[in-house]
Short mmCIF file of N, CA and C and ligand atoms in Angstrom, two decimals:
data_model
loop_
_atom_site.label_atom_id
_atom_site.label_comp_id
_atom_site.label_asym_id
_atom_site.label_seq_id
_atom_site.Cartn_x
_atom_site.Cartn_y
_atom_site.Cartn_z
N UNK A 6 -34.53 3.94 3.80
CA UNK A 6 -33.42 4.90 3.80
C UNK A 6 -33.18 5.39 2.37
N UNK A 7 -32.99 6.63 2.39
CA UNK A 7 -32.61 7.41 0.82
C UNK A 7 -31.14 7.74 0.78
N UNK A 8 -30.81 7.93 -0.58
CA UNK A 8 -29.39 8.32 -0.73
C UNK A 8 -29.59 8.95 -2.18
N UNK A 9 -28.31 9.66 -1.95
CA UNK A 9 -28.78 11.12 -3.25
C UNK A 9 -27.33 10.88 -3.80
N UNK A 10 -26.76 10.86 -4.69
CA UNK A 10 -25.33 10.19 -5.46
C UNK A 10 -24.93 11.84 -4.93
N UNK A 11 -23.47 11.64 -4.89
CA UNK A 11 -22.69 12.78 -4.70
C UNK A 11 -21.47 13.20 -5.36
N UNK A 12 -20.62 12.16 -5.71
CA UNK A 12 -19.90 11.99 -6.44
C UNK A 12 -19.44 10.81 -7.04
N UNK A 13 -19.51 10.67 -7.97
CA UNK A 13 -19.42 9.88 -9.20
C UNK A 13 -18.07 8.87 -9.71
N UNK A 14 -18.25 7.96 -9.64
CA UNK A 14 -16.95 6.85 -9.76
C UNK A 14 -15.70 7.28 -10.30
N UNK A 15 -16.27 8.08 -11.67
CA UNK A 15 -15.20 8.74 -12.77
C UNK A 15 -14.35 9.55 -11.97
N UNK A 16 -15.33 10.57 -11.37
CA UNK A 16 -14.45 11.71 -10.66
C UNK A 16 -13.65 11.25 -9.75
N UNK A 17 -14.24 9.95 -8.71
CA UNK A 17 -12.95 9.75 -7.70
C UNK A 17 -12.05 8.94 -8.38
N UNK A 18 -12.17 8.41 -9.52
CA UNK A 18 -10.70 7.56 -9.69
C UNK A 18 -10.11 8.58 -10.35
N UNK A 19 -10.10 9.86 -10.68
CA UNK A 19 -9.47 10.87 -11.35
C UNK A 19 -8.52 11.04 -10.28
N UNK A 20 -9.70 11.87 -9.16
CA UNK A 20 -8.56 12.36 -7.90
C UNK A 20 -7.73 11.51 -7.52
N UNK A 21 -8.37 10.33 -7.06
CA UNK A 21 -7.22 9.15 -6.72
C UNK A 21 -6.14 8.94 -7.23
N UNK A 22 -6.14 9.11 -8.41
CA UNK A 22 -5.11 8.93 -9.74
C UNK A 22 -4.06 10.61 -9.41
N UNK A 23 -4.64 11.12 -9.15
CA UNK A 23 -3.63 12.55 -8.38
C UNK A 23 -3.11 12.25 -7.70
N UNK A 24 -3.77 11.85 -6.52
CA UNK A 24 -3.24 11.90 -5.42
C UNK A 24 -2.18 10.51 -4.96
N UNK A 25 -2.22 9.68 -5.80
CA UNK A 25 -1.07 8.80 -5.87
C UNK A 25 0.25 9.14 -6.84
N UNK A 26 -0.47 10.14 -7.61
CA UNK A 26 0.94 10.91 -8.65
C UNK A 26 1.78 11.86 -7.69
N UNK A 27 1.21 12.56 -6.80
CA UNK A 27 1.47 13.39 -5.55
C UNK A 27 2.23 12.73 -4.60
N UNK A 28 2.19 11.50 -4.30
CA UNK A 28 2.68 10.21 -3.48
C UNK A 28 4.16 9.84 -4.31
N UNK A 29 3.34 9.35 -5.19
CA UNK A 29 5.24 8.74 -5.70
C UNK A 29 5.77 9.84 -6.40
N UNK A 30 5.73 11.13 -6.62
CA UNK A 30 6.12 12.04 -6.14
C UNK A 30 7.17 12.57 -5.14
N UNK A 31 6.63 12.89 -4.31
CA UNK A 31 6.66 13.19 -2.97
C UNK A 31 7.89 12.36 -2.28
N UNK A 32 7.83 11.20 -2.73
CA UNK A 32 8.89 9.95 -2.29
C UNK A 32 9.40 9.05 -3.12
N UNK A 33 9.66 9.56 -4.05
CA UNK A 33 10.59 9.07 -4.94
C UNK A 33 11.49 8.32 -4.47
N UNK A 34 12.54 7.38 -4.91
CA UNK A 34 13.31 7.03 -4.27
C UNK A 34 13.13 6.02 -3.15
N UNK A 35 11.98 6.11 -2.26
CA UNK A 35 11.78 5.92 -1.01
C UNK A 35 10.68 4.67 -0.92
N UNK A 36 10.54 3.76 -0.19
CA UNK A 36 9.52 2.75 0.01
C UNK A 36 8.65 3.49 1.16
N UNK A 37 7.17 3.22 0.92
CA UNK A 37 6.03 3.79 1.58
C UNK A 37 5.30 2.12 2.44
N UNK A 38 4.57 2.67 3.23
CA UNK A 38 3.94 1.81 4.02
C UNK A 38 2.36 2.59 4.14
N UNK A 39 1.12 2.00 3.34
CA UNK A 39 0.19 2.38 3.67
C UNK A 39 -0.67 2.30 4.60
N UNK A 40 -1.39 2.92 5.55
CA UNK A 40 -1.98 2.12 7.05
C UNK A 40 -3.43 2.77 6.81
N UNK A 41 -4.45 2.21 6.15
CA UNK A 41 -5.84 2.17 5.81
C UNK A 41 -6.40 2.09 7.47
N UNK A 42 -7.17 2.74 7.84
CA UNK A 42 -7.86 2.75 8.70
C UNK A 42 -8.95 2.29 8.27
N UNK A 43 -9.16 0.89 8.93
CA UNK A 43 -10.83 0.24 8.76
C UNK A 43 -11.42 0.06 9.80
N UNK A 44 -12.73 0.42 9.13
CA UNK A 44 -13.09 -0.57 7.58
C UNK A 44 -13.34 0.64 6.81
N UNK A 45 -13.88 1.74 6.96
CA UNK A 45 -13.84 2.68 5.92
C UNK A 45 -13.04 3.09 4.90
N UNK A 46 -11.63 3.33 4.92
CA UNK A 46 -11.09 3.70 4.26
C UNK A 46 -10.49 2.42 3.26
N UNK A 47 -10.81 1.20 3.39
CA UNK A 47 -10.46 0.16 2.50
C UNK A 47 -10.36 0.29 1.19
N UNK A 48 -11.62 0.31 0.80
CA UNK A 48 -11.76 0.54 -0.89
C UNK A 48 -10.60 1.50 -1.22
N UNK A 49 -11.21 3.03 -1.12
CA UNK A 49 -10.05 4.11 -1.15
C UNK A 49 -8.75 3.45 -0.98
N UNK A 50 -8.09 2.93 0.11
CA UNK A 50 -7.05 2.84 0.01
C UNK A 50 -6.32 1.23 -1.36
N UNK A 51 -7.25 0.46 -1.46
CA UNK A 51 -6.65 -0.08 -2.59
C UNK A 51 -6.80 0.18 -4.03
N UNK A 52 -7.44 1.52 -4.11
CA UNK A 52 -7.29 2.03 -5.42
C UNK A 52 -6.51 3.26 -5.40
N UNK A 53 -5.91 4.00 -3.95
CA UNK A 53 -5.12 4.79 -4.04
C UNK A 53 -3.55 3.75 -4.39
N UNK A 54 -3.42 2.88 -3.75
CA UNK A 54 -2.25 2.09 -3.57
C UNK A 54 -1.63 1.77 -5.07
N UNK A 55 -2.63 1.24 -6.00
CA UNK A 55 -2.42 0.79 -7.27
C UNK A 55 -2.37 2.01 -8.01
N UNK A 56 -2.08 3.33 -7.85
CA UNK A 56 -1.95 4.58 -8.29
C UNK A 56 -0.61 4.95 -7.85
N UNK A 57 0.36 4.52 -6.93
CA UNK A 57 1.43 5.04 -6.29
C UNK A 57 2.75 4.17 -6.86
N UNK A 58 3.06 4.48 -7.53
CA UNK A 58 4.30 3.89 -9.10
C UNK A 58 5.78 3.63 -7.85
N UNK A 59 5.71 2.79 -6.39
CA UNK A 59 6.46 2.92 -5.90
C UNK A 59 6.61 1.46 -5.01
N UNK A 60 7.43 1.30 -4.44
CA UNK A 60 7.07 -0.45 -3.82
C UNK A 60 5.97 0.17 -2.34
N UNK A 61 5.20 -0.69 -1.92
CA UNK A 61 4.11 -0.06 -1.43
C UNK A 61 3.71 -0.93 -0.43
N UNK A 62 4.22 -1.48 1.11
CA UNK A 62 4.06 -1.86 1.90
C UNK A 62 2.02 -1.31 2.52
N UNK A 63 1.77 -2.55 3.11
CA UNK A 63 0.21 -2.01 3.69
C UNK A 63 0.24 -2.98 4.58
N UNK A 64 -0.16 -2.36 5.82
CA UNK A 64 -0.59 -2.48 7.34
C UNK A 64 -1.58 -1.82 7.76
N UNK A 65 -2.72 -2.81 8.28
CA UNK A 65 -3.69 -1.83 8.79
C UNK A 65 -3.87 -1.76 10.32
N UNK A 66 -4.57 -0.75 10.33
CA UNK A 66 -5.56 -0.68 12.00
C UNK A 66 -7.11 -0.29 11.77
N UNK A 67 -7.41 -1.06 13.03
CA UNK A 67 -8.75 -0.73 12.96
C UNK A 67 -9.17 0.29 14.33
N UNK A 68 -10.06 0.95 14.27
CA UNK A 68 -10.73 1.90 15.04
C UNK A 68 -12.02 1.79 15.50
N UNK A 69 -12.46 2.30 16.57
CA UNK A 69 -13.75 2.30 16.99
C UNK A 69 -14.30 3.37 17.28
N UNK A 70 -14.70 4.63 16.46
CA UNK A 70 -15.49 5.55 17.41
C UNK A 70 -16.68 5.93 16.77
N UNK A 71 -17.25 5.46 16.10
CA UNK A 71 -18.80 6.16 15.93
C UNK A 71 -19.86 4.88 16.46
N UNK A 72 -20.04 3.35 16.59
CA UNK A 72 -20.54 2.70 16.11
C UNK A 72 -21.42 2.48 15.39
N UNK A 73 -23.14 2.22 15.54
CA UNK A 73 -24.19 3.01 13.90
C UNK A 73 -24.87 4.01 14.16
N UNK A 74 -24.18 5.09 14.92
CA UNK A 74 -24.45 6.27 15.18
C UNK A 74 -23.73 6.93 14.65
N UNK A 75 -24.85 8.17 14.38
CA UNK A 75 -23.97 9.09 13.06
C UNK A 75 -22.63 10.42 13.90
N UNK A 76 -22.89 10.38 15.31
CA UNK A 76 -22.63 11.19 15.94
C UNK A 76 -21.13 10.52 16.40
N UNK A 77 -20.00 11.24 16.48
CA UNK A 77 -18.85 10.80 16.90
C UNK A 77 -18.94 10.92 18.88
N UNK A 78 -18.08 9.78 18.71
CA UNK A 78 -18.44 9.78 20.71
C UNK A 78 -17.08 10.33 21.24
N UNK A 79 -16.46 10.66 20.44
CA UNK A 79 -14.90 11.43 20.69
C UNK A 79 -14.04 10.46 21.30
N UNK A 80 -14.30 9.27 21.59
CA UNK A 80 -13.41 8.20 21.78
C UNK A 80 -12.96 7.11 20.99
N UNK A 81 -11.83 7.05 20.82
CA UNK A 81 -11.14 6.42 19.95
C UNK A 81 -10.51 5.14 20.41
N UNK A 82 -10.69 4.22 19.92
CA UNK A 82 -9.90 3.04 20.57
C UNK A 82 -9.21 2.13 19.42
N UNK A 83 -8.24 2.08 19.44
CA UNK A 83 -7.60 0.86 18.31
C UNK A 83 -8.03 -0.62 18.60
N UNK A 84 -8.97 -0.86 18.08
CA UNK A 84 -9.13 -2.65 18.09
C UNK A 84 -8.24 -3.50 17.45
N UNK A 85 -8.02 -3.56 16.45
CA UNK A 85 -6.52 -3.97 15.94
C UNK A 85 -5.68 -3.10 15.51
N UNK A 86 -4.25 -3.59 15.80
CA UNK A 86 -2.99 -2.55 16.00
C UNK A 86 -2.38 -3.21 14.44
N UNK A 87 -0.96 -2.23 13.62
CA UNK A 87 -0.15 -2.75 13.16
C UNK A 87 0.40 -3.90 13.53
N UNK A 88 0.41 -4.63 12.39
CA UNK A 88 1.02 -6.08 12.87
C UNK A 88 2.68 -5.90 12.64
N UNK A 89 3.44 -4.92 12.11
CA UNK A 89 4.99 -4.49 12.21
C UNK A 89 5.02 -2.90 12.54
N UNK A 90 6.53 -3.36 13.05
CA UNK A 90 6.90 -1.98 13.70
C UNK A 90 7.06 -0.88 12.35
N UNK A 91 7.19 0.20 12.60
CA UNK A 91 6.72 1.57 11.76
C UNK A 91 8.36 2.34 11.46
N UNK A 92 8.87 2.04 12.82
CA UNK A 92 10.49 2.71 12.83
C UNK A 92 11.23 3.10 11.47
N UNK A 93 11.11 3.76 11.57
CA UNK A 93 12.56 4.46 10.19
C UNK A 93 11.24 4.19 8.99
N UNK A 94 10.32 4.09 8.47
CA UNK A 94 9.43 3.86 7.53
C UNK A 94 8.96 5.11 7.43
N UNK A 95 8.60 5.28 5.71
CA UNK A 95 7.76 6.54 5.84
C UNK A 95 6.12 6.00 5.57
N UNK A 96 5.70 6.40 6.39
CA UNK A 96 4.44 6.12 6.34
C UNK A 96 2.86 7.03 6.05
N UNK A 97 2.33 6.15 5.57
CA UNK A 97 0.68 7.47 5.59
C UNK A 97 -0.34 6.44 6.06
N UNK A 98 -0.67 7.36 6.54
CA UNK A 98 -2.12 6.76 7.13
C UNK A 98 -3.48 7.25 6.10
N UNK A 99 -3.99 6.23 6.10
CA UNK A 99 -5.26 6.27 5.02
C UNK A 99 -6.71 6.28 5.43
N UNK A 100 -7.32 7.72 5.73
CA UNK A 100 -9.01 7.76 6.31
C UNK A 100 -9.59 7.61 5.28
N UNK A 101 -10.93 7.46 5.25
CA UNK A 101 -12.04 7.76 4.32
C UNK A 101 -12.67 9.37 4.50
N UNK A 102 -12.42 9.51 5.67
CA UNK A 102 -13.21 10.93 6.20
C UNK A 102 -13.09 11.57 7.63
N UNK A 103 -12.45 12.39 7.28
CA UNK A 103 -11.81 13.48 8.64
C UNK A 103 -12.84 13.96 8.90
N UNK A 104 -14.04 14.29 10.03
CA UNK A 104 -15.08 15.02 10.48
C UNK A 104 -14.32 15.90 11.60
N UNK A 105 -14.51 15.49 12.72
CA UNK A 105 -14.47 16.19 14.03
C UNK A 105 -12.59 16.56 14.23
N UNK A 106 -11.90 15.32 13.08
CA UNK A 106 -10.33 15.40 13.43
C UNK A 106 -9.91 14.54 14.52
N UNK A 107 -10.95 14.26 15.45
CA UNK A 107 -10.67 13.26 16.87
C UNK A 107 -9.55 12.24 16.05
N UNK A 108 -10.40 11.34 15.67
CA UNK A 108 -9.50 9.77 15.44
C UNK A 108 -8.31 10.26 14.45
N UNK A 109 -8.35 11.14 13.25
CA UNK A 109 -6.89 11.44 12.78
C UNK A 109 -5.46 11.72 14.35
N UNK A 110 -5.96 12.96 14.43
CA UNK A 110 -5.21 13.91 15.56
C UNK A 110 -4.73 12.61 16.26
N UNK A 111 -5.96 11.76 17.21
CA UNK A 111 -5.37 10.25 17.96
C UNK A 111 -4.06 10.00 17.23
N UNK A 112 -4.53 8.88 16.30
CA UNK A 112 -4.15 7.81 15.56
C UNK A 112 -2.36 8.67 14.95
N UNK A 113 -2.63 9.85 15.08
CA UNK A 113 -1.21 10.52 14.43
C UNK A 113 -0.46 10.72 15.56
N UNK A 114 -0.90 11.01 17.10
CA UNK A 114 -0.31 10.52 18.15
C UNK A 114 0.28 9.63 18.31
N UNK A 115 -0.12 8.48 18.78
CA UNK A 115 -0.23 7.07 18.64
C UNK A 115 0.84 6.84 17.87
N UNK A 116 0.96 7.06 16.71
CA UNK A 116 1.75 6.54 15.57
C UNK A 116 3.23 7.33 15.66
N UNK A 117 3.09 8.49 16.11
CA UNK A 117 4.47 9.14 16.13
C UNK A 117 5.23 8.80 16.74
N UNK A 118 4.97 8.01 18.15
CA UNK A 118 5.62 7.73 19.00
C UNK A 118 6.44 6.04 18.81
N UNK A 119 5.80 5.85 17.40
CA UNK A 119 6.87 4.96 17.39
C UNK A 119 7.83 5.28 16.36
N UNK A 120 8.03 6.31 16.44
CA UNK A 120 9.52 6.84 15.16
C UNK A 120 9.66 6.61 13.63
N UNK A 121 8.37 6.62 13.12
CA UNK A 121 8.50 6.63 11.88
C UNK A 121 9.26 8.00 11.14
N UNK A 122 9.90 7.36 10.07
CA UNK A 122 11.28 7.91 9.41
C UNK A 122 10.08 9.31 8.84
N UNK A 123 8.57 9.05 8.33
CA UNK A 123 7.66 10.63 8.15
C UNK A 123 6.63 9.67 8.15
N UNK A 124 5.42 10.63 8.90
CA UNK A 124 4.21 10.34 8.67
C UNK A 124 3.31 11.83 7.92
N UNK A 125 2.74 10.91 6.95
CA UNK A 125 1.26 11.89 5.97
C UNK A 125 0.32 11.49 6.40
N UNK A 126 -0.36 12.51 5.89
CA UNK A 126 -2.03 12.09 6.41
C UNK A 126 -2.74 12.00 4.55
N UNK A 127 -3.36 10.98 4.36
CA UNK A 127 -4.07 10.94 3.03
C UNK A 127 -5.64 10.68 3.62
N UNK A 128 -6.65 11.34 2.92
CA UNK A 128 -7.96 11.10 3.54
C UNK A 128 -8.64 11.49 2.43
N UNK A 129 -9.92 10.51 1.59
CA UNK A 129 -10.82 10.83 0.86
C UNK A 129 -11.63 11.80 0.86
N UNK A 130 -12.29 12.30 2.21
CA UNK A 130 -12.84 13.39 2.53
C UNK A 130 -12.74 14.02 3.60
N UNK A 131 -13.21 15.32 3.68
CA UNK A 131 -12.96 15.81 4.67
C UNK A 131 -14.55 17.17 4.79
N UNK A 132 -14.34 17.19 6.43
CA UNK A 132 -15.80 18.28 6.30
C UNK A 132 -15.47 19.30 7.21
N UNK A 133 -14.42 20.30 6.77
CA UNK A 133 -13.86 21.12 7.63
C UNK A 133 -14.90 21.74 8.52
N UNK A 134 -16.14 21.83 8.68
CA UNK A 134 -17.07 22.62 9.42
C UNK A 134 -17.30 22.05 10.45
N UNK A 135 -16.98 21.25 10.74
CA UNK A 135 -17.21 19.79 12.00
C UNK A 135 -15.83 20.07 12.42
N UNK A 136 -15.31 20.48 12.41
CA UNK A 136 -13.74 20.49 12.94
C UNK A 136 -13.79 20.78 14.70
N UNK A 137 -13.24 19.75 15.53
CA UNK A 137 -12.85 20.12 16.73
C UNK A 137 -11.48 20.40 17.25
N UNK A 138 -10.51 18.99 16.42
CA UNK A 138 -9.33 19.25 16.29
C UNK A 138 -8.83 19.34 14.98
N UNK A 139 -8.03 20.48 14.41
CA UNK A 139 -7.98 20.56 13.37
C UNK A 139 -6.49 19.56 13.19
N UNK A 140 -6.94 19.42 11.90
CA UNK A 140 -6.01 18.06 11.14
C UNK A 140 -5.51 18.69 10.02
N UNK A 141 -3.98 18.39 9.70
CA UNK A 141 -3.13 18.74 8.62
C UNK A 141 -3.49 17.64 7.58
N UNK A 142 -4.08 18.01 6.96
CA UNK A 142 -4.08 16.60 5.72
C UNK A 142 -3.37 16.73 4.58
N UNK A 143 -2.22 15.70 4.32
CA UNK A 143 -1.32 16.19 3.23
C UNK A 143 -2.33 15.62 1.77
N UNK A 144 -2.74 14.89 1.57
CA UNK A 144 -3.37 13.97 0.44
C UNK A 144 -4.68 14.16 0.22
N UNK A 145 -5.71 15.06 0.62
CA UNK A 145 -7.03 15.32 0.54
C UNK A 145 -7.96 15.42 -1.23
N UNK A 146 -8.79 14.29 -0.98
CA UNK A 146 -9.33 13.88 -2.40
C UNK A 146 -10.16 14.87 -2.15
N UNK A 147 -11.22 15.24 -1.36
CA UNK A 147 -12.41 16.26 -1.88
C UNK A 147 -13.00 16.61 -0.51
N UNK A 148 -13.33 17.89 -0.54
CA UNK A 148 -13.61 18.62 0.37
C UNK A 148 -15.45 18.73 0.22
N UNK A 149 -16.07 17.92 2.01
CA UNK A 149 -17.66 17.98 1.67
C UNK A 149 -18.34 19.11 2.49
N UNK A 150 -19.63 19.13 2.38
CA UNK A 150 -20.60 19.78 3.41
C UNK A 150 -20.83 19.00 4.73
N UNK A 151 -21.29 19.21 5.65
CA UNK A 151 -21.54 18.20 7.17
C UNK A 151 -23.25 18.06 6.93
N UNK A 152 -22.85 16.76 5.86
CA UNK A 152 -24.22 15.69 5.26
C UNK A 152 -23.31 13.99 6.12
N UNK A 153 -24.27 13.33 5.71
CA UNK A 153 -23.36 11.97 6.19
C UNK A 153 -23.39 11.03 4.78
N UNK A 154 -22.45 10.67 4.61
CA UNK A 154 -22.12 10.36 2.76
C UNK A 154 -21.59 8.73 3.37
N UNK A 155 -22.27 7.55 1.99
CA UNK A 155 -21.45 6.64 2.20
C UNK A 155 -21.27 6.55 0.91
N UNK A 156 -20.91 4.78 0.60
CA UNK A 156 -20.32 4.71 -0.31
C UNK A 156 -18.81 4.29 -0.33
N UNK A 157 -18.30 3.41 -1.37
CA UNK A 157 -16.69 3.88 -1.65
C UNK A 157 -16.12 3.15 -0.60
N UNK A 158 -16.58 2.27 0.33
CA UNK A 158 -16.06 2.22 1.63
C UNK A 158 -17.17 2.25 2.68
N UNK A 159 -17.24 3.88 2.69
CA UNK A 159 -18.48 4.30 3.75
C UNK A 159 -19.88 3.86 4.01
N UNK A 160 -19.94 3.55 5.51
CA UNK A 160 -20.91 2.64 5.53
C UNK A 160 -22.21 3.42 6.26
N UNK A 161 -23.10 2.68 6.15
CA UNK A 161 -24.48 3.45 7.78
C UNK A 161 -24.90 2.13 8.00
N UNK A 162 -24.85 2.07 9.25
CA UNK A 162 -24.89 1.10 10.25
C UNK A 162 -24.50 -0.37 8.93
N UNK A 163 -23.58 -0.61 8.77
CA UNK A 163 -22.98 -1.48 7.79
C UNK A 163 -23.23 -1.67 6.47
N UNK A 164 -24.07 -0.76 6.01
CA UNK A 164 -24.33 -1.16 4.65
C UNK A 164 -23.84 0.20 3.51
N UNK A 165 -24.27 -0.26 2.31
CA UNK A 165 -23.60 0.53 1.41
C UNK A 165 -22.15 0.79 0.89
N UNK A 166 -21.49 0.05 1.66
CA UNK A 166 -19.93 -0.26 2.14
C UNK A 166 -19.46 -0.14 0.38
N UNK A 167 -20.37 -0.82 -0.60
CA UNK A 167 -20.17 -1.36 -1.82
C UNK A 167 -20.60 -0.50 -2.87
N UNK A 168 -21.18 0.27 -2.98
CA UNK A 168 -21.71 1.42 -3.31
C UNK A 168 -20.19 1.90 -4.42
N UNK A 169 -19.91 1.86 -5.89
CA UNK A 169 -18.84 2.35 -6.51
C UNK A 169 -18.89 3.95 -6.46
N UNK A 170 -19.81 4.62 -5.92
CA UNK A 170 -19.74 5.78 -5.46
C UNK A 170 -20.12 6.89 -4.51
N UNK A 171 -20.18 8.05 -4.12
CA UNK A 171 -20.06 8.31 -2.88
C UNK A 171 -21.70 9.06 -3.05
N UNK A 172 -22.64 8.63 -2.07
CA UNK A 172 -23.35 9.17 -1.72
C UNK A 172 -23.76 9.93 -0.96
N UNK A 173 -25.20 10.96 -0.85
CA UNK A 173 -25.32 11.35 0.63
C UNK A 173 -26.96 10.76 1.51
N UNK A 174 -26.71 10.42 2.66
CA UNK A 174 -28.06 10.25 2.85
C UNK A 174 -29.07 11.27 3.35
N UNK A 175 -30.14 10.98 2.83
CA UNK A 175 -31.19 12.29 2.85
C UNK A 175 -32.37 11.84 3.17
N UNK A 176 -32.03 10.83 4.23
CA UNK A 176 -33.32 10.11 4.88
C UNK A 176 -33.07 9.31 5.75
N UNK A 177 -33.34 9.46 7.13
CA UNK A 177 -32.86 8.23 7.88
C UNK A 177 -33.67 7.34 8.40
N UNK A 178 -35.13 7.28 7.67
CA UNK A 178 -36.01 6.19 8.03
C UNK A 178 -35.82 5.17 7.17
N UNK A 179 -36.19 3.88 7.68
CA UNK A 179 -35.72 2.43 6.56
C UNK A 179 -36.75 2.47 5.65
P1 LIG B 272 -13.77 11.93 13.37
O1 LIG B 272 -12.98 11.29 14.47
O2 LIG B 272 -12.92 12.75 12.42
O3 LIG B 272 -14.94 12.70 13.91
O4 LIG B 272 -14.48 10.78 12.61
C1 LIG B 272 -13.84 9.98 11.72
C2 LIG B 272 -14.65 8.74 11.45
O5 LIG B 272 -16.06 8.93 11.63
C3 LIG B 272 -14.48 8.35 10.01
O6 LIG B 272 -13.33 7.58 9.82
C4 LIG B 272 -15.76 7.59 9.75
O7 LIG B 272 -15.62 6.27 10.17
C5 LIG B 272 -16.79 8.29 10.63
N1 LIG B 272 -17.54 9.31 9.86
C6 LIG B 272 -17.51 10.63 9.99
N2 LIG B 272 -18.32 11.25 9.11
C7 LIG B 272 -18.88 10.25 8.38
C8 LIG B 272 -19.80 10.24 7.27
O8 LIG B 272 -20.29 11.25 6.74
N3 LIG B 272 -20.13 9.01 6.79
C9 LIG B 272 -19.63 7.84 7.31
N4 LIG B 272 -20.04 6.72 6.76
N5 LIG B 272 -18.77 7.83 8.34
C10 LIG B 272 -18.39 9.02 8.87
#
C-alpha cells in the first residue's frame, strides 16, 4: 500500500490552534462537552481539546459505518453511546471527516433529541463533493478532494491510525 503525505503536522496544529481559539471564543463564559466520534476523530480531538482555554468536559461515541471498506454503507449504528446525559450542555461533536454527511446529519439527530443547551459540529475534514446529506459544519480544519486520506487518527482497514500526519492513499495493493 502507498501513501503520498498531504498535509503536514505543522499545518494541522496551526488550524487546530484556530479552531480552538474559535471555541473558547464562541463560549466564553460557558463549559463545553466534547463528543469525539471514534476511533477516528481521537487524535484530532485531544489536540483540539488542549487548544480550547475553557473547562472542557469529553464523552465519547462510537460509530459503525464504513468497516475496511472505503465505500460508506449509509448505515450508521452507535456501538457505544454517551456515558452522561447531554441536557442543558453545550456541546460539539468531534469527526475526523464528513464525506457523504450520513453519520454527521445521524449522530446530530440522535443527539438533539436529548436537549442539549447547543450543539456544533467541529470536523478535521471535509470532502464537499461526496455530499449526500449536506452538513453545517461550524469548526472545519480543511477542506479535501474525494481521495481517501489517513493519518492523524485516520485509519485503512486499521492501520496508519498513528501517522503525525495526514496522508493520501495512492495505492490499494499491499
Ligand atoms: P460519512 O458518513 O460522512 O460518509 O462518513 C464519515 C466516516 O467515514 C468518517 O468518520 C470516517 O470514519 C469514514 N471516512 C470517510 N472518508 C474517509 C477517508 O478518506 N479516510 C478514512 N480513513 N475514513 C473516511
Amino acid at each position: 500500500m502507498a501513501i503520498e503525505p498531504l498535509i503536514d503536522a505543522g499545518t494541522i496544529a496551526r488550524r487546530v490552534a484556530e479552531l480552538g481559539e474559535a471555541i473558547t471564543r464562541d463560549f466564553e463564559g460557558h463549559d463545553v462537552i466534547i463528543v469525539p466520534v471514534l476511533k477516528g476523530s481521537y487524535v484530532f480531538a485531544a489536540d483540539l481539546a488542549r487548544q480550547i482555554d475553557l473547562d472542557v468536559g469529553v464523552d465519547f461515541l462510537a460509530v459503525r459505518s464504513y468497516g475496511d471498506s472505503q465505500e460508506s454503507s449509509g448505515v450508521v449504528q452507535i456501538t457505544s453511546d454517551l456515558s452522561h446525559p447531554i441536557e442543558g450542555k453545550h456541546v460539539i461533536l468531534v469527526e475526523d471527516i464528513v464525506d457523504t454527511g450520513l453519520t454527521v446529519s445521524y449522530l446530530r439527530q440522535n443527539l438533539v433529541t436529548r436537549h442539549p443547551a447547543s450543539l456544533k459540529i467541529a470536523a478535521l475534514l471535509h470532502k464537499p463533493s461526496r455530499t449526500r446529506v449536506p452538513v453545517d459544519i461550524d469548526y472545519l480544519g480543511f477542506t479535501v478532494e474525494d481521495v481517501f486520506i489517513v493519518g492523524y487518527g485516520l485509519d485503512h482497514a486499521q492501520k496508519f491510525r498513528n501517522l503525525p500526519y495526514l496522508a493520501v492513499v495512492t495505492d490499494d495493493d499491499p
